[in-house]
JSON list of C-alpha atoms in Angstrom, two decimals:
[
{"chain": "A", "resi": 19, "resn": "UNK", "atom": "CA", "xyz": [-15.60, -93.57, -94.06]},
{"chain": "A", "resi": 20, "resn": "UNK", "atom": "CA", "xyz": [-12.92, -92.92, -96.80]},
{"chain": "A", "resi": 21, "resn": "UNK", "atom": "CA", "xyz": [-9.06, -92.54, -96.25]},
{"chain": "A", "resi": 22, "resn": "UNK", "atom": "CA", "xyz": [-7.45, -89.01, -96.94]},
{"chain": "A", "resi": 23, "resn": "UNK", "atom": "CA", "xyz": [-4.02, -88.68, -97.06]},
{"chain": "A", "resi": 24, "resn": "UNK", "atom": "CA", "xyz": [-2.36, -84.92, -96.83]},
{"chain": "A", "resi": 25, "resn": "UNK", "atom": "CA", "xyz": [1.41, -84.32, -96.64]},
{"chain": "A", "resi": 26, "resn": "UNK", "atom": "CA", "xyz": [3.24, -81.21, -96.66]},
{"chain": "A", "resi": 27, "resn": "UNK", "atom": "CA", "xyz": [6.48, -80.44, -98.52]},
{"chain": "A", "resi": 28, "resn": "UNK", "atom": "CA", "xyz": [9.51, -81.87, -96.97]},
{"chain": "A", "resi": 29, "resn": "UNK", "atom": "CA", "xyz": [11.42, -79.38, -95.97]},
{"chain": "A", "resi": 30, "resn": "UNK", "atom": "CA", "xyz": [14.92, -78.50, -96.71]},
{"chain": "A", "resi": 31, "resn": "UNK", "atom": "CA", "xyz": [17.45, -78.80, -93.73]},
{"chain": "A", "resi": 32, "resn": "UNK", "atom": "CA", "xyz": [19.87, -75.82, -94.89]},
{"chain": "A", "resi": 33, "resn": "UNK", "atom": "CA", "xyz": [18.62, -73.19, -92.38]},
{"chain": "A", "resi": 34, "resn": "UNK", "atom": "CA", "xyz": [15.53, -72.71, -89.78]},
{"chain": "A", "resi": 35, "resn": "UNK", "atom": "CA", "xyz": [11.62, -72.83, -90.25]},
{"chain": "A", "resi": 36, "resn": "UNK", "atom": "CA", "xyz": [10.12, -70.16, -90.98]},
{"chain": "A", "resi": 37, "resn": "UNK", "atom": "CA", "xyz": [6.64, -68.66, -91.76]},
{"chain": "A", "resi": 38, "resn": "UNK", "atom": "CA", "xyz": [6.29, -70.45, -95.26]},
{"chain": "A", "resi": 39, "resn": "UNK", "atom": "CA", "xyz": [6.80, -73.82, -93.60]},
{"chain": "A", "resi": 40, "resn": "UNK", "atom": "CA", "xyz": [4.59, -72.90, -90.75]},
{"chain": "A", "resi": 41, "resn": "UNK", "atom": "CA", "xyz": [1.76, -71.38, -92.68]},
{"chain": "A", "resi": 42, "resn": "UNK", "atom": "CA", "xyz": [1.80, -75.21, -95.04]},
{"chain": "A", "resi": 43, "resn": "UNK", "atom": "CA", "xyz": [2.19, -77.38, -92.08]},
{"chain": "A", "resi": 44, "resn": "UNK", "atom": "CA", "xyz": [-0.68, -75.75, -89.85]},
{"chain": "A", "resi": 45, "resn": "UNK", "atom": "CA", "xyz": [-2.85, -75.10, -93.16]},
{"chain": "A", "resi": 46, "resn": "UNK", "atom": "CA", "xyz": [-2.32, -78.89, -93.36]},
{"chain": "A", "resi": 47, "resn": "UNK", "atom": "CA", "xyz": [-2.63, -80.15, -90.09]},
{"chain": "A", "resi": 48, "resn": "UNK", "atom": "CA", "xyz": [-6.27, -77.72, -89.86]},
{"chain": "A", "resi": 49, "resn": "UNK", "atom": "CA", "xyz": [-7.24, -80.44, -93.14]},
{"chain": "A", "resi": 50, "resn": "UNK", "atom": "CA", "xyz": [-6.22, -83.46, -91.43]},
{"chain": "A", "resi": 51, "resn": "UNK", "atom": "CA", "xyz": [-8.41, -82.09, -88.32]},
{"chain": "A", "resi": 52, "resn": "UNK", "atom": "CA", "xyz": [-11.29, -81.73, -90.50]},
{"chain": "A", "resi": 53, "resn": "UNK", "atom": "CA", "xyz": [-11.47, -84.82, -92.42]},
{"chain": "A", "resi": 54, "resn": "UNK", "atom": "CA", "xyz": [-10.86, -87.04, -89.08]},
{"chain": "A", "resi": 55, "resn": "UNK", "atom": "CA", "xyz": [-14.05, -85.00, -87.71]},
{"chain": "A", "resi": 56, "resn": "UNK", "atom": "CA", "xyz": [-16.15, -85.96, -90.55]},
{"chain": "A", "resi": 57, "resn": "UNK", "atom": "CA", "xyz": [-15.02, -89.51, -89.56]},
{"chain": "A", "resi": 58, "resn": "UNK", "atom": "CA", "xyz": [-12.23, -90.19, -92.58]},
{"chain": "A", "resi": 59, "resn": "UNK", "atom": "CA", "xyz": [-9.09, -92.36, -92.00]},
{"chain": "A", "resi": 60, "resn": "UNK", "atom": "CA", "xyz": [-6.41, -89.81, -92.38]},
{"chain": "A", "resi": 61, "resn": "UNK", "atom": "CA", "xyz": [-2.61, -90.35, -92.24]},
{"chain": "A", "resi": 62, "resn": "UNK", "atom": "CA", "xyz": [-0.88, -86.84, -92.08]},
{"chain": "A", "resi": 63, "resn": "UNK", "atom": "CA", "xyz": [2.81, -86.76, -93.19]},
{"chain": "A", "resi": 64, "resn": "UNK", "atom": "CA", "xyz": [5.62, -83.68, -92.82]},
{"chain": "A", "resi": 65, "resn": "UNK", "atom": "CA", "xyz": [9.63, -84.01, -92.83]},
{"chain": "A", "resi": 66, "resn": "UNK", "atom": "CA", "xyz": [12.92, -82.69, -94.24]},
{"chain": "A", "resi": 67, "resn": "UNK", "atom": "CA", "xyz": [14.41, -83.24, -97.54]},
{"chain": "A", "resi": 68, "resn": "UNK", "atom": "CA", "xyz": [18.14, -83.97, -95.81]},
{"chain": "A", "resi": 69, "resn": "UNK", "atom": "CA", "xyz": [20.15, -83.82, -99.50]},
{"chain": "A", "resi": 70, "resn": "UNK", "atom": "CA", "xyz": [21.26, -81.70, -101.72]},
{"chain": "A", "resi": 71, "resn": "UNK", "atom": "CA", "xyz": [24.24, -78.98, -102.74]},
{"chain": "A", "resi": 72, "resn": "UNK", "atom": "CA", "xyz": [22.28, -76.45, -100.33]},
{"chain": "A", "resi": 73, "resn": "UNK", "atom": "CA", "xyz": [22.03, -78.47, -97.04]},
{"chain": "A", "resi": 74, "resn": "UNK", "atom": "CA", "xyz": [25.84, -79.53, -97.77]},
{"chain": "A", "resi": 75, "resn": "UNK", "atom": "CA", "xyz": [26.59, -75.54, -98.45]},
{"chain": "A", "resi": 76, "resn": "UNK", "atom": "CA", "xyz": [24.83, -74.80, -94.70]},
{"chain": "A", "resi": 77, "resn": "UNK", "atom": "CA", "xyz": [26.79, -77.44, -93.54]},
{"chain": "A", "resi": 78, "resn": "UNK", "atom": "CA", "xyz": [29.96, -76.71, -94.28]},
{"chain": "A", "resi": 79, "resn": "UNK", "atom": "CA", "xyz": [29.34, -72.66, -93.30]},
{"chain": "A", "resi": 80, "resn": "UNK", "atom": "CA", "xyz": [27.66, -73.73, -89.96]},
{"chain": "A", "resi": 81, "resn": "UNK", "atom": "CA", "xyz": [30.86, -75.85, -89.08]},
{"chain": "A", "resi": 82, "resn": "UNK", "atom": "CA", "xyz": [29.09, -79.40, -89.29]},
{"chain": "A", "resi": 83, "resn": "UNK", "atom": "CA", "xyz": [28.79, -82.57, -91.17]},
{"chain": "A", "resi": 84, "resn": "UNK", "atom": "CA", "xyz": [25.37, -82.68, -93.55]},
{"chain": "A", "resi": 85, "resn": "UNK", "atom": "CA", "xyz": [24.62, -85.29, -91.13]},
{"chain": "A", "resi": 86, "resn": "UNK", "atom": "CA", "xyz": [24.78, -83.47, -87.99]},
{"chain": "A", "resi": 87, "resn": "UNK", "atom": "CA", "xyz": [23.68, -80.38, -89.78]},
{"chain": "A", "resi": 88, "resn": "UNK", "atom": "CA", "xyz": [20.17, -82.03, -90.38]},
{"chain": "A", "resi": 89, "resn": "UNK", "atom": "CA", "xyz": [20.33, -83.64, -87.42]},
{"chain": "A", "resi": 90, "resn": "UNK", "atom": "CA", "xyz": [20.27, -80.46, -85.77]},
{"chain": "A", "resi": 91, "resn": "UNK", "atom": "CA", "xyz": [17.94, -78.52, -87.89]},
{"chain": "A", "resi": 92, "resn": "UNK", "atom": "CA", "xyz": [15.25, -81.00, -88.22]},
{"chain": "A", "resi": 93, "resn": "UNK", "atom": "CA", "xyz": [14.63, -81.09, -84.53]},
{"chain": "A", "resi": 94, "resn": "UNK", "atom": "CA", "xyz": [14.38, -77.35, -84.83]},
{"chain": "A", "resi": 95, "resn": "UNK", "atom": "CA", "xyz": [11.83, -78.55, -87.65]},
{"chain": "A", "resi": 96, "resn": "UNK", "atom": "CA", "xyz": [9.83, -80.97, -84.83]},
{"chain": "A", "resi": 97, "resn": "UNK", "atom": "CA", "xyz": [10.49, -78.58, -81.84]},
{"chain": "A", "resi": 98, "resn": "UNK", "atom": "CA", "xyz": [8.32, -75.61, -83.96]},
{"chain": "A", "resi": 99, "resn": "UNK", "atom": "CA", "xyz": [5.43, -77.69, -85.09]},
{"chain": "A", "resi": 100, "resn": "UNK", "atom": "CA", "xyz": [5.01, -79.15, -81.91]},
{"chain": "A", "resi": 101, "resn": "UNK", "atom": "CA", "xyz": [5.28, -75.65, -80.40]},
{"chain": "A", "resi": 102, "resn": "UNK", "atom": "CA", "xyz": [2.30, -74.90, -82.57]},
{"chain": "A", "resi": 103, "resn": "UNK", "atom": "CA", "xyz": [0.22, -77.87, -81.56]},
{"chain": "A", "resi": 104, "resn": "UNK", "atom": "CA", "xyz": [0.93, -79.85, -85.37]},
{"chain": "A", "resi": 105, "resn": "UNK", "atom": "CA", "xyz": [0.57, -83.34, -84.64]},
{"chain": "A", "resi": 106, "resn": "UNK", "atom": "CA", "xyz": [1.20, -85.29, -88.31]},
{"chain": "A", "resi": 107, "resn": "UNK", "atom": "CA", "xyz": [1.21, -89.50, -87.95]},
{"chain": "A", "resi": 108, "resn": "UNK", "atom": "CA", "xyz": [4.81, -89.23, -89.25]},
{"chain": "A", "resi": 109, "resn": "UNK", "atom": "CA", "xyz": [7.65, -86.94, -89.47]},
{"chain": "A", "resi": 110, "resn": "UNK", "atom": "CA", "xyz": [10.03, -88.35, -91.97]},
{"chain": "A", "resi": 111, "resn": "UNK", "atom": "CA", "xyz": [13.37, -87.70, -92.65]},
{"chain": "A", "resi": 112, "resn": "UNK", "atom": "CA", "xyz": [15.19, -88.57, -95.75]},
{"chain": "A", "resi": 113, "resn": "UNK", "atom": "CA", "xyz": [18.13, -90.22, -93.77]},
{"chain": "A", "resi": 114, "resn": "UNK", "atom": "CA", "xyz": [15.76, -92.29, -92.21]},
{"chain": "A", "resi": 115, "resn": "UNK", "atom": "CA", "xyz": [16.70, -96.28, -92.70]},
{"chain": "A", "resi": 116, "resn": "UNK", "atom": "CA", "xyz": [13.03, -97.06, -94.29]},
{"chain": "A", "resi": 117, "resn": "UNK", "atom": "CA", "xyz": [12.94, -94.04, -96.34]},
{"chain": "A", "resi": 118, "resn": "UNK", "atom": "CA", "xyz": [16.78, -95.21, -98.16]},
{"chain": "A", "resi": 119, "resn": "UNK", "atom": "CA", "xyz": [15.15, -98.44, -98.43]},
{"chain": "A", "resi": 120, "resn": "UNK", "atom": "CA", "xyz": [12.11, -97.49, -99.67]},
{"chain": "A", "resi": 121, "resn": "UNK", "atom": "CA", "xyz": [13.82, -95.45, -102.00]},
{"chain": "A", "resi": 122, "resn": "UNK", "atom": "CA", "xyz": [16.03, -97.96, -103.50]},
{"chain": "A", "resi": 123, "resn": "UNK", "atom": "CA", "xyz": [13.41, -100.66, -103.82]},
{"chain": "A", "resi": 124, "resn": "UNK", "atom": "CA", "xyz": [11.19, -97.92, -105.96]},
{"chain": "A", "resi": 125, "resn": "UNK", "atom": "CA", "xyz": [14.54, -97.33, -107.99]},
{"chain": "A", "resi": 126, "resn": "UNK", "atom": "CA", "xyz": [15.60, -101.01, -108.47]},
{"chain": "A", "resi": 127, "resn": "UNK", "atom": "CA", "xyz": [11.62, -101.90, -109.37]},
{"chain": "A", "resi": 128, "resn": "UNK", "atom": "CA", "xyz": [11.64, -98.68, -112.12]},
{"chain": "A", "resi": 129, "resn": "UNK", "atom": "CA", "xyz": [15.40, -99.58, -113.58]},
{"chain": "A", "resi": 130, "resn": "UNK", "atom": "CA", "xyz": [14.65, -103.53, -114.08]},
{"chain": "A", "resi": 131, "resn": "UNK", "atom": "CA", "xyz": [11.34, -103.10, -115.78]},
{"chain": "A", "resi": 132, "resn": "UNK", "atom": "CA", "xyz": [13.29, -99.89, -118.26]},
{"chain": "A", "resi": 133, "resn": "UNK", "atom": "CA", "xyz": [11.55, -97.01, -117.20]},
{"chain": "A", "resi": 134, "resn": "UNK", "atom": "CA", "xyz": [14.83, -95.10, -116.08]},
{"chain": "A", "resi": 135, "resn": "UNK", "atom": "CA", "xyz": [18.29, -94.45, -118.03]},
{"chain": "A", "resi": 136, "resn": "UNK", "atom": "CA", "xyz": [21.63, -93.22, -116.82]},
{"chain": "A", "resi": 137, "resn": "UNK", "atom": "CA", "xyz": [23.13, -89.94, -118.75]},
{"chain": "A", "resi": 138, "resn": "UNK", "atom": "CA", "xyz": [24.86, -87.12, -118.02]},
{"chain": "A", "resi": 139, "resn": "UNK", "atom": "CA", "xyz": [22.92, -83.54, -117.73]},
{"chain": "A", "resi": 140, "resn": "UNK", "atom": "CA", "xyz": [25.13, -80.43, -117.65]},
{"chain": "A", "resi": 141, "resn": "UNK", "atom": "CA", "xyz": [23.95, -76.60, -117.36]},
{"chain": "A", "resi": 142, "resn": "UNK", "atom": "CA", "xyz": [23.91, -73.39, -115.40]},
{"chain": "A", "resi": 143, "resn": "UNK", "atom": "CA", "xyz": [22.83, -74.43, -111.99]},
{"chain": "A", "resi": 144, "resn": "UNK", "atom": "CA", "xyz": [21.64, -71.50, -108.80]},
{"chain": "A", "resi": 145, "resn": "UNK", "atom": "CA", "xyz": [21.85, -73.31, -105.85]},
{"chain": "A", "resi": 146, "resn": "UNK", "atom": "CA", "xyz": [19.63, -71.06, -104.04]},
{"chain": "A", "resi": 147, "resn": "UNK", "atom": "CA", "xyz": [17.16, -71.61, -106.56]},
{"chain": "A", "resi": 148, "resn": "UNK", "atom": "CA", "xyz": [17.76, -74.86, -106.76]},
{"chain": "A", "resi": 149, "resn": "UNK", "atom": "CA", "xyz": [17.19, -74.74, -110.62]},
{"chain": "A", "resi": 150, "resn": "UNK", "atom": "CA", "xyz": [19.33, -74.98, -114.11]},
{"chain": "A", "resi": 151, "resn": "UNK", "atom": "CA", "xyz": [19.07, -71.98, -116.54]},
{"chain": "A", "resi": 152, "resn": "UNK", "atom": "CA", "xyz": [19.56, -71.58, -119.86]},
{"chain": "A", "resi": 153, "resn": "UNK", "atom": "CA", "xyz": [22.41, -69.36, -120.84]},
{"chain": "A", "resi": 154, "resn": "UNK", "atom": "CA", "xyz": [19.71, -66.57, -122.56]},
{"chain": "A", "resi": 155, "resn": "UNK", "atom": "CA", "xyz": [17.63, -66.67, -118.89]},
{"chain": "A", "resi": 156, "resn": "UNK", "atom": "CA", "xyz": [20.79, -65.41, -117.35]},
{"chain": "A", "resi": 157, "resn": "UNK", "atom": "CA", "xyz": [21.52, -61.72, -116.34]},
{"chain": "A", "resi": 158, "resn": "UNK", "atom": "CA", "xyz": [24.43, -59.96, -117.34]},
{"chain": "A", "resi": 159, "resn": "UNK", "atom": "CA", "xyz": [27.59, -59.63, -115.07]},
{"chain": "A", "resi": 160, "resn": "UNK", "atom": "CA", "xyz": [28.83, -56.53, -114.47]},
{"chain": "A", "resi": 161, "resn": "UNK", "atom": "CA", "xyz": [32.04, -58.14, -113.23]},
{"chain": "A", "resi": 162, "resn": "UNK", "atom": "CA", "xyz": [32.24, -60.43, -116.48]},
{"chain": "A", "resi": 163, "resn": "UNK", "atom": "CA", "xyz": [31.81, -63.53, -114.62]},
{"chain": "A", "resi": 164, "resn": "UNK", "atom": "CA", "xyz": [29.06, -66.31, -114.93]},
{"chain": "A", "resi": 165, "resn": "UNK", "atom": "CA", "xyz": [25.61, -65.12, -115.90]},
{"chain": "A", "resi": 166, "resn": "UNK", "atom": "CA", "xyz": [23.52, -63.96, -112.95]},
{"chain": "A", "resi": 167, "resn": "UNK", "atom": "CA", "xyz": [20.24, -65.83, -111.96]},
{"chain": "A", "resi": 168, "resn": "UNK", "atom": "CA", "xyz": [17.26, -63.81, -112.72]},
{"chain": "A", "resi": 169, "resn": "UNK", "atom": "CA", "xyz": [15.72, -64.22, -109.37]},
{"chain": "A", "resi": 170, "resn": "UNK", "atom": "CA", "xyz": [18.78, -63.78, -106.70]},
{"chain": "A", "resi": 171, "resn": "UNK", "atom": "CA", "xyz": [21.13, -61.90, -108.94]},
{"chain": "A", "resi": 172, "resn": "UNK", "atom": "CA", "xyz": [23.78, -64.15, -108.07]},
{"chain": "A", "resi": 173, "resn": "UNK", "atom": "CA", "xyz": [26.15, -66.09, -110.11]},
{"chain": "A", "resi": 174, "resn": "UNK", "atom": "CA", "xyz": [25.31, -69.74, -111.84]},
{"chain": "A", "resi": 175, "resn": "UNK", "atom": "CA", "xyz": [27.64, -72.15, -111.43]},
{"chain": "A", "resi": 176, "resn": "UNK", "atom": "CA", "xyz": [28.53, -74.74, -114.62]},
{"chain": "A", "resi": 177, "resn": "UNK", "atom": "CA", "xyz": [27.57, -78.09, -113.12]},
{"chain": "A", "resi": 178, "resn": "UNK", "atom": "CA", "xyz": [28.06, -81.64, -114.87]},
{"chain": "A", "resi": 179, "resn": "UNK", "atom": "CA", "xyz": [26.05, -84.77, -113.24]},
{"chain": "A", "resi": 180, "resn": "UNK", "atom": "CA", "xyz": [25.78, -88.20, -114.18]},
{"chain": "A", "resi": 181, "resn": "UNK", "atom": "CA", "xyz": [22.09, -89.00, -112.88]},
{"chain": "A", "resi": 182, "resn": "UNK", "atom": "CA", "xyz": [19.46, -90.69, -113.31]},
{"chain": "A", "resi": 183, "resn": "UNK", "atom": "CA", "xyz": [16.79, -90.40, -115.92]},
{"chain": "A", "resi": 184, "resn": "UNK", "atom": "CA", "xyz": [12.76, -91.42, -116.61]},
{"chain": "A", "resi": 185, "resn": "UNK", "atom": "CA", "xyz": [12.37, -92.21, -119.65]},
{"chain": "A", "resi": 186, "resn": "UNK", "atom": "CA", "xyz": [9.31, -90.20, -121.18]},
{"chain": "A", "resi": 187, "resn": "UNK", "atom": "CA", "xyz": [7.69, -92.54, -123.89]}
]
């Protein structure tokens, strides 16, 4: 017997599942099937990703804290997978009290033996794409504003963030 361990993304709390998340989460739940019928040891994890500029966005246009925000949606999240008969060992949320602490002790244990550095990143930043852009990668404006991002046509926005950093060699 070997141990096989299959996850699925974790899954943005900024609006409701959809096909995409269905279509990984079954896909994966069908692999965790299969390897405990051939007899494996299989621990099968799904969850929401409960940060970030977009949840706080959904937030704050839905009328709720982040908090209750993914609170909300990620029972939506648990309601639809056990609506299609998904049944992972763990469901994790990134607000969960083991998952901050986890968390920090993999970020104190990486910073005290060097391997990360703060600094300060800056660029043109699509929230809905959830990615930075170079000023050439942008499309043109028509209205003169901020470049437009070259999948949702919508404007970047300049961001500035101190953050954290691994260091590469």
């Amino acid at each position: 017997m070997s141990r096989y361990y299959v996850t699925t993304p974790i899954y943005y709390v900024n609006d409701a599942p959809h096909i995409g998340h269905a279509y990984t989460t079954v896909t994966a739940d069908a692999l965790a099937r299969w390897h405990r019928l051939i007899g494996d040891e299989v621990f099968f994890l799904t969850g929401t990703d409960e940060h970030g500029l977009k949840v706080a966005r959904a937030a704050e246009a839905a009328g709720r804290t982040p908090q209750e925000h993914a609170d909300l949606t990620a029972a939506r999240f648990r309601e639809t997978w056990d609506l299609l008969d998904v049944v992972p060992d763990r469901f994790i949320r990134t607000t969960d009290p083991d998952h901050h602490e986890a968390v920090r002790a993999f970020l104190q244990r990486v910073h005290d033996n060097g391997h990360i550095y703060r600094d300060t990143y800056a660029g043109w930043y699509c929230v809905a794409c959830e990615a930075y852009y170079a000023e050439d990668e942008l499309l043109p404006n028509p209205d003169g504003g901020p470049g437009l991002d070259p999948i949702h046509e919508r404007p970047a926005e300049w961001f500035e963030e101190d953050n954290w950093f691994f260091r590469l060699s």
